[in-house]
Amino acid sequence: MRHVRLVALIISLCASGAVAAAAAEPGGDVGSEAACAALPSPQAARTPQERQALVVCRDIELVRRVATFIHQGSAQLEKGTPSDREISEVVRKELLGVRDDLRTTRALLESLKLRDGDGLLLTPSHWVRDLNGDGRVATWERNFFAIPKRHDGPLKVGLASDDPNYYRDEYLADASFKVDQSDVTWALGYHYFAEALVEMVLSYSLEGDNYSAESIVLVDPDAAKRAHALLVAGFKSTERLRRALLAEKDDAAEWIANPRQRNSVFPLHLDEGDFAVWGEVLKQVIPLMEGKTLLVPAAKQGGLLGSLADLCPPGQGLNVVRLFQQPPRRLLSWSGAEQQGRMCQRVDAGHPKSALFELLASYERRATNDSMAGMRMLRQLLWVN
């Protein structure tokens, strides 16, 4: 069924932050089923090592939960002819559980303040589970958390493979690194963004029994506000990560390396120029997300960004804070004077135009001359959140 496949995609995206965060933390027996079963509850965890291990184990379990839901839940739905409303209610219940799990794990990460020697040595390729609950461990499940080899070629996004040669050629067997505070900040950023995505999905629901462009309506405005706060926290966490990485002086068993470090298993090499662009992007995104600057797309800009050009009248820009504080009642109703009045604000000295579009346009021009530029930027944004 079309709707079941859409449901699977949505829940996969909502778990993607947990997938990425878990995939960044390896070691010894940390993450094994036996080691995870022996851990205390999040409320009872006292040591930094217990809390790190709990983050790993909880994220592995969240991935398993989502994969099992997609595999088993979709199969059950396919057996009958459920209505769009029935599917919506099943998905919403699952997402509420995912959100609560993410909240708990995020709190663990926020509480982690590591000192020298506190970090765990992690080996993600050792985290093996029957993820979809079918009673066996397939090749893709056995290698799900393994770290890809480093390369700067085109970004290839595909489904998990059952070809062992693919993992032999494209992944690092037994790659390990030792967790430090910057790695905690990196994982925390992914948790902020994943939780924000779930909150935003939960802020809307299906009205009536059948899906249509007008049937997705706002049911929880507070969830949209929470999503905004989490997004702002996520971008600020990412900026703290960038600064923390640049300040590191050691070079032993690193996850993300700064330009001076060499001992890293991170799938991308980041040079000084990459760190500079990373900072430039966040310098534009953070004030935009805080409502200090306004989004004014260029009329001739192509793609999704260009499609936003007609949202606001001339001389005005989109205030992102208003978008979350006063979201449209119907998800797809972006036009109309009333909605524009809520989202749009006049550009002035107190709320200048964001330079984000100009920055992205400069990358588009580079991509025209260098086919790797735009794709490289996308890879960096995905990996460093």
CSV table of C-alpha atoms in Angstrom, one decimal, residues 2 84 204-207 210-217 329-334:
chain,number,residue,atom,x,y,z
A,2,ARG,CA,1.2,3.5,-0.8
A,84,ASP,CA,-6.1,6.3,6.3
A,204,TYR,CA,-0.3,17.7,12.8
A,205,SER,CA,-2.8,14.9,12.3
A,206,LEU,CA,-5.3,13.6,9.8
A,207,GLU,CA,-8.8,15.2,9.9
A,210,ASN,CA,-9.2,9.9,4.1
A,211,TYR,CA,-6.0,11.6,3.2
A,212,SER,CA,-6.0,14.7,0.9
A,213,ALA,CA,-4.0,17.9,0.6
A,214,GLU,CA,-6.4,19.7,2.9
A,215,SER,CA,-6.8,16.9,5.5
A,216,ILE,CA,-3.6,17.3,7.5
A,217,VAL,CA,-4.5,19.8,10.3
A,329,ARG,CA,-4.0,25.3,10.6
A,330,ARG,CA,-3.7,23.2,7.5
A,331,LEU,CA,-0.2,21.9,6.8
A,332,LEU,CA,-0.3,22.7,3.1
A,333,SER,CA,-2.1,26.1,3.3
A,334,TRP,CA,0.8,28.5,2.9
